[in-house]
Amino acid sequence: GAGVSQSPRYKVAKRGQDVALRCDPISGHVSLFWYQQALGQGPEFLTYFQNEAQLDKSGLPSDRFFAERPEGSVSTLKIQRTQQEDSAVYLCASTSLMAGISNQPQHFGDGTRLSIL
Amino acid sequence: KNQVEQSPQSLIILEGKNCTLQCNYTVSPFSNLRWYKQDTGRGPVSLTIMTFSENTKSNGRYTATLDADTKQSSLHITASQLSDSASYICVVEKDYGGSQGNLIFGKGTKLSVKP
């Protein structure tokens, strides 16, 4: 497809389970971002990749959160031992250019809505 | 304190009317300011991006203004349509000179356009 694709769209898990969220960026996009969006809030930065390199993971809330992009295209956000406070929408975005080049719009996927019971 | 504050939190207007959404920021150093539209259950979509030297930018019925001196921006929507019902998010990019993760999002203004 032409846009950023995320799967699954909805995920329900029991507290303590591990989950994996997938992001397919726009083909050829170098930069990939993950955000967490709580209900009624704006997105908050989690982590950033430039190709396969994770250049910034300062937004990951704990060591239970792990992201990878091994081949520089598809990315997976993994959350281990999920907690109720992990319930949120997880958004993925990509841009065509590298970090440091401003004024490029980020193209967002429609997110994965994660609910932890 | 949030570095990007938006007002109002929510707004209801009648179809065909105009409206203006506000954004105040304290982010520094500043690189650019963006407005995004986020429909319910969808990802944000970019409307405008303005740098320090730009004080207005239009995208169809959407016009954004920026006053970098007072650190204020507005998004004006003309002749509103039902499809304008969404959250409008103001985003400020910090100038870190190369590091990403420097987009700071406001909480958004939820706009409802009624027939």
PDB file of C-alpha atoms in Angstrom, chain B residues 23-73:
ATOM      1  CA  CYS B  23      -1.521  27.002  20.244  1.00  0.00           C
ATOM      2  CA  ASN B  24       1.033  28.498  22.656  1.00  0.00           C
ATOM      3  CA  TYR B  25       4.441  26.950  23.089  1.00  0.00           C
ATOM      4  CA  THR B  26       7.540  27.348  25.195  1.00  0.00           C
ATOM      5  CA  VAL B  27       9.722  24.917  23.232  1.00  0.00           C
ATOM      6  CA  SER B  28      13.215  26.235  22.662  1.00  0.00           C
ATOM      7  CA  PRO B  29      15.215  26.242  20.508  1.00  0.00           C
ATOM      8  CA  PHE B  30      12.495  26.236  17.889  1.00  0.00           C
ATOM      9  CA  SER B  31      12.747  24.582  14.500  1.00  0.00           C
ATOM     10  CA  ASN B  32       9.226  24.491  13.120  1.00  0.00           C
ATOM     11  CA  LEU B  33       5.566  24.270  14.053  1.00  0.00           C
ATOM     12  CA  ARG B  34       3.139  21.790  12.575  1.00  0.00           C
ATOM     13  CA  TRP B  35      -0.594  21.314  12.646  1.00  0.00           C
ATOM     14  CA  TYR B  36      -2.019  17.822  12.291  1.00  0.00           C
ATOM     15  CA  LYS B  37      -5.596  16.613  11.875  1.00  0.00           C
ATOM     16  CA  GLN B  38      -6.484  13.361  13.601  1.00  0.00           C
ATOM     17  CA  ASP B  39      -9.781  11.690  12.819  1.00  0.00           C
ATOM     18  CA  THR B  40     -11.160   9.330  15.459  1.00  0.00           C
ATOM     19  CA  GLY B  41      -9.414   5.979  15.232  1.00  0.00           C
ATOM     20  CA  ARG B  42      -6.926   7.188  12.640  1.00  0.00           C
ATOM     21  CA  GLY B  43      -3.373   8.449  12.663  1.00  0.00           C
ATOM     22  CA  PRO B  44      -2.558  12.171  12.487  1.00  0.00           C
ATOM     23  CA  VAL B  45      -2.331  13.732   9.036  1.00  0.00           C
ATOM     24  CA  SER B  46      -0.099  16.723   8.386  1.00  0.00           C
ATOM     25  CA  LEU B  47      -1.868  19.983   7.467  1.00  0.00           C
ATOM     26  CA  THR B  48       0.896  22.607   7.586  1.00  0.00           C
ATOM     27  CA  ILE B  49       4.524  23.028   8.592  1.00  0.00           C
ATOM     28  CA  MET B  50       5.937  26.492   9.299  1.00  0.00           C
ATOM     29  CA  THR B  51       9.481  27.517  10.019  1.00  0.00           C
ATOM     30  CA  PHE B  52      10.630  30.497  12.045  1.00  0.00           C
ATOM     31  CA  SER B  53      10.533  32.824   9.035  1.00  0.00           C
ATOM     32  CA  GLU B  54       7.007  31.931   7.922  1.00  0.00           C
ATOM     33  CA  ASN B  55       4.060  33.639   9.528  1.00  0.00           C
ATOM     34  CA  THR B  56       1.229  32.135   7.527  1.00  0.00           C
ATOM     35  CA  LYS B  57       0.583  29.028   5.485  1.00  0.00           C
ATOM     36  CA  SER B  58      -2.591  27.753   3.875  1.00  0.00           C
ATOM     37  CA  ASN B  59      -3.820  24.323   2.906  1.00  0.00           C
ATOM     38  CA  GLY B  60      -7.236  24.627   1.303  1.00  0.00           C
ATOM     39  CA  ARG B  61      -9.692  25.883   3.926  1.00  0.00           C
ATOM     40  CA  TYR B  62      -7.040  25.627   6.630  1.00  0.00           C
ATOM     41  CA  THR B  63      -4.809  28.626   7.345  1.00  0.00           C
ATOM     42  CA  ALA B  64      -2.121  28.510   9.992  1.00  0.00           C
ATOM     43  CA  THR B  65      -0.372  31.546  11.437  1.00  0.00           C
ATOM     44  CA  LEU B  66       2.782  31.737  13.481  1.00  0.00           C
ATOM     45  CA  ASP B  67       4.162  34.505  15.679  1.00  0.00           C
ATOM     46  CA  ALA B  68       7.578  33.268  16.716  1.00  0.00           C
ATOM     47  CA  ASP B  69       8.154  36.313  18.918  1.00  0.00           C
ATOM     48  CA  THR B  70       5.174  35.614  21.145  1.00  0.00           C
ATOM     49  CA  LYS B  71       5.395  31.830  20.521  1.00  0.00           C
ATOM     50  CA  GLN B  72       1.820  31.602  19.409  1.00  0.00           C
ATOM     51  CA  SER B  73       0.149  29.888  16.488  1.00  0.00           C
TER      52      SER B  73
END
